mmCIF file of C-alpha atoms in Angstrom:
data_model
loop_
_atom_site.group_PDB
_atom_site.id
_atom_site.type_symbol
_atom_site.label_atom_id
_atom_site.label_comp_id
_atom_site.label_asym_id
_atom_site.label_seq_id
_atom_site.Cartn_x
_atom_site.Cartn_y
_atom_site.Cartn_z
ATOM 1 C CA UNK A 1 22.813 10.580 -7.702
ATOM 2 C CA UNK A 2 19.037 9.600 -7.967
ATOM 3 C CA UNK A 3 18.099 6.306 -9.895
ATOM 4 C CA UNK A 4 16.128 6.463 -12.607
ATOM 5 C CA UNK A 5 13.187 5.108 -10.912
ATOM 6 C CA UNK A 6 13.362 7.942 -7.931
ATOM 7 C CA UNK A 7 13.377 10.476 -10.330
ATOM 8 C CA UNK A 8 10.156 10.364 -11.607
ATOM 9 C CA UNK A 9 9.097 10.834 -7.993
ATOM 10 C CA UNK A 10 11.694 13.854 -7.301
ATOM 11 C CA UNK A 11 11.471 15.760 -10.521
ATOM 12 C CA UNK A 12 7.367 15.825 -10.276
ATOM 13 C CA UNK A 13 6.716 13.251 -13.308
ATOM 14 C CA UNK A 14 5.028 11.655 -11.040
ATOM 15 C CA UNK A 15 2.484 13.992 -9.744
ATOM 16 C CA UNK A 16 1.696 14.782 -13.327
ATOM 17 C CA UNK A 17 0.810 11.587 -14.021
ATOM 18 C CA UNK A 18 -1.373 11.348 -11.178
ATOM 19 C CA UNK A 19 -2.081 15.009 -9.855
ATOM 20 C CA UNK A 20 -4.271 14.134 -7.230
ATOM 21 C CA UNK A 21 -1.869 11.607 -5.925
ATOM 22 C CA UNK A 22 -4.772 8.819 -5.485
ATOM 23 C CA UNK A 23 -6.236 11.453 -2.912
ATOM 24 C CA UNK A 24 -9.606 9.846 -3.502
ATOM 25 C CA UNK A 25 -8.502 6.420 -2.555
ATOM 26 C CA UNK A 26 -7.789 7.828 1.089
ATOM 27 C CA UNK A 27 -10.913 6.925 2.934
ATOM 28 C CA UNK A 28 -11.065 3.033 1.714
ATOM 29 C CA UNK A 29 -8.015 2.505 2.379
ATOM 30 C CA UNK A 30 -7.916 3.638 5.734
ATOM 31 C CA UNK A 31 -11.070 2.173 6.315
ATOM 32 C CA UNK A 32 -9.881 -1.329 5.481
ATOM 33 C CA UNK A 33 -6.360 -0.329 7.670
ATOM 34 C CA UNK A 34 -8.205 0.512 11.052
ATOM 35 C CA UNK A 35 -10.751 -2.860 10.262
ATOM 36 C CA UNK A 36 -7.608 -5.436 10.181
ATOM 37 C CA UNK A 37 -6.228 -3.784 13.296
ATOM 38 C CA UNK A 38 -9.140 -3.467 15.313
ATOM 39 C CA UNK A 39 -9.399 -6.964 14.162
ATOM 40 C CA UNK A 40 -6.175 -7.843 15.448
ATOM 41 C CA UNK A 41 -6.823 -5.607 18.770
ATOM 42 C CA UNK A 42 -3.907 -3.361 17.709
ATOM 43 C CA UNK A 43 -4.000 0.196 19.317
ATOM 44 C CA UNK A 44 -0.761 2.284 17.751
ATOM 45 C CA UNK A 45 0.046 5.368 19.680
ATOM 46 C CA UNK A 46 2.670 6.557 17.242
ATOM 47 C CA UNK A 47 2.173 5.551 13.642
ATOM 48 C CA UNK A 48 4.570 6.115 10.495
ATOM 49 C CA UNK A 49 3.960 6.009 6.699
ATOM 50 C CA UNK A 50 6.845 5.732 4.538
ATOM 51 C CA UNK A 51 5.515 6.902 1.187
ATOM 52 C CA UNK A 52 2.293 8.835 2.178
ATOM 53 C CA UNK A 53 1.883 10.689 -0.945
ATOM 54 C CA UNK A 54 -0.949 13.371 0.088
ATOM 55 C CA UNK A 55 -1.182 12.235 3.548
ATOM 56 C CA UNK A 56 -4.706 11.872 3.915
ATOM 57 C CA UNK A 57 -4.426 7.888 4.500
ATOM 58 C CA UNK A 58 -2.175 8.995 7.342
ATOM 59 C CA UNK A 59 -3.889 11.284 8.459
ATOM 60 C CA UNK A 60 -7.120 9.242 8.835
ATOM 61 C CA UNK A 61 -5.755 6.655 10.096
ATOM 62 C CA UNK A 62 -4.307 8.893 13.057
ATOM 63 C CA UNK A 63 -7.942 10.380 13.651
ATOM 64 C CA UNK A 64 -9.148 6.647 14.166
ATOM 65 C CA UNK A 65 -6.919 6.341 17.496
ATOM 66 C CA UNK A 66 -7.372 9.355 19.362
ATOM 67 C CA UNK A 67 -3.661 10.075 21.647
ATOM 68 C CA UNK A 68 -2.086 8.901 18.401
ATOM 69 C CA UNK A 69 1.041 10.252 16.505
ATOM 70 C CA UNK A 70 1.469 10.176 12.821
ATOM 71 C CA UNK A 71 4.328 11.164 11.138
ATOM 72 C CA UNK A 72 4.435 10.506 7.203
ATOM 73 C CA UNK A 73 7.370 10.531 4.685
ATOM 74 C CA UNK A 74 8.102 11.212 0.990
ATOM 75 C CA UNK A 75 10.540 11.473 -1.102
ATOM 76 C CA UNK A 76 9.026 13.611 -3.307
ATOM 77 C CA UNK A 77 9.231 17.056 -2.531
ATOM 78 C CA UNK A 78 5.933 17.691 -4.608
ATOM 79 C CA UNK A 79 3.926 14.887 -2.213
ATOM 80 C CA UNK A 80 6.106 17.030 0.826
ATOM 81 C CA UNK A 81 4.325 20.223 -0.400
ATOM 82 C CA UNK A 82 0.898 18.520 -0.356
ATOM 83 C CA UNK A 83 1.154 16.610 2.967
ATOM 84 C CA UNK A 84 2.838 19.545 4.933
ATOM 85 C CA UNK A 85 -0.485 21.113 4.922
ATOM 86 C CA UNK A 86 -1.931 18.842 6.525
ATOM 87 C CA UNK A 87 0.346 18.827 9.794
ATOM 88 C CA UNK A 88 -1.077 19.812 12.886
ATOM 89 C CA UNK A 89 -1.394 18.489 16.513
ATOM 90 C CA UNK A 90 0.051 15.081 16.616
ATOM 91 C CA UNK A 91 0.439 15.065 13.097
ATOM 92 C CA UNK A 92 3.851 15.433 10.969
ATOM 93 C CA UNK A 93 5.123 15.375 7.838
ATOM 94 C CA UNK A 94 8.637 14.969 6.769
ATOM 95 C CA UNK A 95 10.631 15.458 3.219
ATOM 96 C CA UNK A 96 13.418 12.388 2.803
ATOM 97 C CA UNK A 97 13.271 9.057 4.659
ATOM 98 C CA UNK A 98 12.957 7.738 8.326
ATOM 99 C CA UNK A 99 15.628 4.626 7.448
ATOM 100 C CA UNK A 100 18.747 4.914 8.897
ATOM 101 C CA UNK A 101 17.426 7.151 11.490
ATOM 102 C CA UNK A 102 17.368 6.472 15.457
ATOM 103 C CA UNK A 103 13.043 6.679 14.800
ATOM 104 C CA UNK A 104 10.790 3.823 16.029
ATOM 105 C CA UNK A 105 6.982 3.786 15.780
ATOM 106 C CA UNK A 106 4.344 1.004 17.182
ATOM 107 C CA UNK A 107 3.191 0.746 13.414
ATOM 108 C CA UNK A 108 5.335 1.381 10.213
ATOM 109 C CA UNK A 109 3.158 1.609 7.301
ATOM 110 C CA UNK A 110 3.673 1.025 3.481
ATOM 111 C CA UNK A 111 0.413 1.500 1.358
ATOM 112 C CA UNK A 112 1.241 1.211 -2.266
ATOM 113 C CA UNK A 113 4.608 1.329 -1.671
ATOM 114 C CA UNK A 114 6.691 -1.499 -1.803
ATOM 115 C CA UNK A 115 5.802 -2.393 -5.826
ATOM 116 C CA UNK A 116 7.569 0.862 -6.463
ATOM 117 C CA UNK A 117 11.030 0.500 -4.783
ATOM 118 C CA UNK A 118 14.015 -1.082 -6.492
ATOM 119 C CA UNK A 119 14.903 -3.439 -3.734
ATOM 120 C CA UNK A 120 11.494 -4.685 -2.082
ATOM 121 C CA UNK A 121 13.813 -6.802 0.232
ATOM 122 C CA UNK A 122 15.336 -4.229 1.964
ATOM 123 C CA UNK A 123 13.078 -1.970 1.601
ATOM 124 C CA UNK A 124 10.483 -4.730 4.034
ATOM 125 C CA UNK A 125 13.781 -5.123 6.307
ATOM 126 C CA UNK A 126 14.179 -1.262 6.699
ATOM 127 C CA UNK A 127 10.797 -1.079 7.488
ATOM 128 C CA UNK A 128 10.875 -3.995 10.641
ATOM 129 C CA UNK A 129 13.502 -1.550 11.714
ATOM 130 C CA UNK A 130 11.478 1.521 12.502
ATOM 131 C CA UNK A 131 7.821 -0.428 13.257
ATOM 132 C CA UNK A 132 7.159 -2.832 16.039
ATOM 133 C CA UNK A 133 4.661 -3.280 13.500
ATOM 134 C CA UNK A 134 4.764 -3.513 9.903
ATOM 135 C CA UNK A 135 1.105 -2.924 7.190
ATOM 136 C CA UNK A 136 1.656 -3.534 3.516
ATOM 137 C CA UNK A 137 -0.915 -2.704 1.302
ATOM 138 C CA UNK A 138 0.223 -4.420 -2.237
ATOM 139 C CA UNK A 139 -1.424 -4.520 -5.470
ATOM 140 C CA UNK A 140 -1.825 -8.067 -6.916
ATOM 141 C CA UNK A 141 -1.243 -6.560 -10.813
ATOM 142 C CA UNK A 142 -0.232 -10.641 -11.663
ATOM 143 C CA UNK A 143 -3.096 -12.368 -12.393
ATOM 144 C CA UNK A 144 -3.835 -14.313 -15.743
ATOM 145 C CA UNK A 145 -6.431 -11.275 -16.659
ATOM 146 C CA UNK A 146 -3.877 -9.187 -16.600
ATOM 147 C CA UNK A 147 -0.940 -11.326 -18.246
ATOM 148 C CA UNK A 148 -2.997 -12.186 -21.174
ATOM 149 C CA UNK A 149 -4.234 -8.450 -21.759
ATOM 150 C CA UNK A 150 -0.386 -7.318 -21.950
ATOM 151 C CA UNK A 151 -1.326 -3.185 -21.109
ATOM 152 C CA UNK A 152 -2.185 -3.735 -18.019
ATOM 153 C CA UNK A 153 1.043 -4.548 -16.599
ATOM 154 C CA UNK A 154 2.635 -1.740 -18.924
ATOM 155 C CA UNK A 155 0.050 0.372 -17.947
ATOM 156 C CA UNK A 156 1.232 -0.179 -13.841
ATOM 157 C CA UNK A 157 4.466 0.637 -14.917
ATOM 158 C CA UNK A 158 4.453 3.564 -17.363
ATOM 159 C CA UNK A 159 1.933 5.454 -15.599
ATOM 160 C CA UNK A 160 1.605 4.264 -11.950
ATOM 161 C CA UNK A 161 4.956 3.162 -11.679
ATOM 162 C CA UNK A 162 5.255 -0.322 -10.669
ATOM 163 C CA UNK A 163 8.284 -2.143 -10.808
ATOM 164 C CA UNK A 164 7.353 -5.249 -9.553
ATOM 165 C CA UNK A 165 4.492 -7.334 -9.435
ATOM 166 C CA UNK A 166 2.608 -9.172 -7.075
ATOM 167 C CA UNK A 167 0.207 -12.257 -6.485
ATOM 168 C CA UNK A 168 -0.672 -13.445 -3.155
ATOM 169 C CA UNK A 169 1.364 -16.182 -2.860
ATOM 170 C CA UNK A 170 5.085 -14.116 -4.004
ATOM 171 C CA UNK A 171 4.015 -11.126 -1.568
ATOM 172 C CA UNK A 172 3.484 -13.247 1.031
ATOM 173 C CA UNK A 173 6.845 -15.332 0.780
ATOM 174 C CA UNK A 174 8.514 -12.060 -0.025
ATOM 175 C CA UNK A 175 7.721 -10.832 3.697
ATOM 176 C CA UNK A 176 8.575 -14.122 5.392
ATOM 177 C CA UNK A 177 12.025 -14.093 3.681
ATOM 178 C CA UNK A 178 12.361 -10.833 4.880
ATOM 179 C CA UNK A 179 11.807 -12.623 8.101
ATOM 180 C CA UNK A 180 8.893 -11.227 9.231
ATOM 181 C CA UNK A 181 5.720 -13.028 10.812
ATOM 182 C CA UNK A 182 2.698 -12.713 9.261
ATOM 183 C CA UNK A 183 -0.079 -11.511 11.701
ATOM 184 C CA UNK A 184 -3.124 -10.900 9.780
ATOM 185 C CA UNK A 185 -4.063 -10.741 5.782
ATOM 186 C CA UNK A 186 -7.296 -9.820 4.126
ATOM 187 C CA UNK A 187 -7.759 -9.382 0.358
ATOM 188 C CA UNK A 188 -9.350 -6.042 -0.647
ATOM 189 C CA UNK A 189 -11.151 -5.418 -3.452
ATOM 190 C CA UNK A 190 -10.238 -2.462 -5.249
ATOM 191 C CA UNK A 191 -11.834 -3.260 -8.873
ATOM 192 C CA UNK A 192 -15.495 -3.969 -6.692
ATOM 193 C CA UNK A 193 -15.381 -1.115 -4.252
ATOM 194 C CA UNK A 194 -13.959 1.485 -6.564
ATOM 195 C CA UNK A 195 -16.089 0.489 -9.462
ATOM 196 C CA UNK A 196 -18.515 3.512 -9.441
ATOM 197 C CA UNK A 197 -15.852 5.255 -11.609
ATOM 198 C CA UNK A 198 -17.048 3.704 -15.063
ATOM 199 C CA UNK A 199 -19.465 2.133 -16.602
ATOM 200 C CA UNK A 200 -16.956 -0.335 -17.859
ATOM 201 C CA UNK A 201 -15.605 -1.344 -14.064
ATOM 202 C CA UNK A 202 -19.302 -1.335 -12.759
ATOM 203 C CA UNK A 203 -19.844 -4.113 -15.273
ATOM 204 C CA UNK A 204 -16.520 -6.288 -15.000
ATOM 205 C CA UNK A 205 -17.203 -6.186 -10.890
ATOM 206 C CA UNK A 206 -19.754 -8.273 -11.021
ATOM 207 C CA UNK A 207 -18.173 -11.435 -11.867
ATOM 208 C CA UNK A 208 -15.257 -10.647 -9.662
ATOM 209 C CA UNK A 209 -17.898 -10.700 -6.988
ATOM 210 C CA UNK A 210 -19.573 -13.540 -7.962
ATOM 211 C CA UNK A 211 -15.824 -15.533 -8.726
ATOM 212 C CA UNK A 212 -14.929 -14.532 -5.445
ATOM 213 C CA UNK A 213 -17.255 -15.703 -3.136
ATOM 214 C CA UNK A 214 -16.595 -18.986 -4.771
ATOM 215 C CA UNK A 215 -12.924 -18.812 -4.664
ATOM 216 C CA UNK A 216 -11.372 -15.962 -3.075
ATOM 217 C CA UNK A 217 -7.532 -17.171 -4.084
ATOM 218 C CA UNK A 218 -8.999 -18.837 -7.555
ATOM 219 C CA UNK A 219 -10.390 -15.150 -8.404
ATOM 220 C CA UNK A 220 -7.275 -13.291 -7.287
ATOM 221 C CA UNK A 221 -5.083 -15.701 -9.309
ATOM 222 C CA UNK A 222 -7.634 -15.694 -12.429
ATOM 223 C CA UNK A 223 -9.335 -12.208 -12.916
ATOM 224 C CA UNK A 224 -7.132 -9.711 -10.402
ATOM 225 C CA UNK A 225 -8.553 -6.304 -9.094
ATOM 226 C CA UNK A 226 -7.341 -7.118 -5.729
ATOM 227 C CA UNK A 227 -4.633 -5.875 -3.472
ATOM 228 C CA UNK A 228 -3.238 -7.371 -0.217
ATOM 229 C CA UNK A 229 -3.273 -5.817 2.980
ATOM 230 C CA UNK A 230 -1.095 -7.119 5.367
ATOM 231 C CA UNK A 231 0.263 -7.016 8.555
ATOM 232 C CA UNK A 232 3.383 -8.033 9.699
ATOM 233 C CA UNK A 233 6.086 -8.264 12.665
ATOM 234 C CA UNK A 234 9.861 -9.154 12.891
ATOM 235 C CA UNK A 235 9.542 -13.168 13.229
ATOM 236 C CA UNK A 236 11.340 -14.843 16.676
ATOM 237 C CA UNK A 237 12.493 -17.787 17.787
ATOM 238 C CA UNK A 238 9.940 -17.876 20.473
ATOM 239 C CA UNK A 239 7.059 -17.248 18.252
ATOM 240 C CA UNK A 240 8.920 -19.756 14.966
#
């Protein structure tokens, strides 16, 4: 039987809550994904997403490395629907979950994924399983903004879905209990680069921009509108 939490993702409460399943997001986020692995002079042949949504971040990302294969999966058979269109040459899309299956990939991703799963732990350990290497992209939704507003926690769970939340310093130690070696890390600034959407964000970027240049951690601690994009690989002995 499906948790509570799944269900809003299998019976499409989801997808009415956000019907264009952060579609527009797509291109910044796989901009930033293909900058911190060029910048760690990773080359994926065969890429998965677990929890693609609309598949366009996939799908983008795949275009970046020419040769490449992408195969994305959802849960949702509403985010199936969408993503199955876009399948074509290289490119497939898949209703369930890769765990548990005999699948492995040079890069496992999970872009605004991991906040939503009841067990973040093994979901991260599941994900070392199928991925030589692992990318998180996690919101940062605790910050002291954010804790003395109240709704804007609420509002990640009620209508985004969150479960858990995030600053730096928990996601990181959350992925090396998991065991896994962190590689590279870069903040990414949602609340700046997004902020053409109101008036209202347009105005509250600037002094993220100006708190962050001062203090990158200080700002994501203080006045959020950052996630954390992060990639990761099973840690060794050898490399300990």
């Amino acid at each position: 039987m499906a948790s509570q939490t799944s269900q809003r993702y299998l019976a499409g409460d989801y997808l009415s809550e956000n019907p264009d399943w952060h579609e527009d997001d797509a291109p910044w986020k796989a901009g930033l994904i293909k900058g911190l692995l060029d910048q760690s002079a990773l080359r994926p042949r065969s890429i998965c997403e677990v929890g693609c949504g609309s598949g366009r971040v996939l799908e983008l990302v795949q275009e970046a490395y020419p040769g490449s294969t992408g195969d994305g999966f959802d849960i949702s058979p509403q985010a199936y629907q969408i993503s199955n269109r876009r399948a074509g040459s290289g490119l497939s899309f898949h209703h369930g979950s890769p765990f548990g299956q005999p699948l492995t990939f040079d890069l496992a991703m999970a872009i605004d994924v991991i906040e939503h799963v009841e067990d973040p732990f093994a979901f991260a350990r599941a994900l070392a399983e199928i991925g030589e290497y692992q990318l998180f992209h996690i919101p940062l939704d605790m910050n002291a903004l954010a804790v003395a507003r109240g709704w804007p926690v609420m509002n990640a769970r009620s209508q985004i879905g969150h479960l858990h939340y995030f600053n730096r310093d928990t996601a990181i130690a959350l992925l090396r209990e998991c065991e896994l070696e962190i590689v590279a890390e870069r903040y990414t600034p949602w609340a700046i680069d997004q902020s053409d959407k109101t008036w209202k964000k347009r105005l509250a970027a600037w002094p993220r921009r100006i708190a962050f240049q001062l203090s990158a951690h200080a700002s994501a601690r203080l006045l959020g509108g950052w996630s954390l994009l992060v990639l990761t690989r099973k840690a060794s002995p050898s490399r300990s």
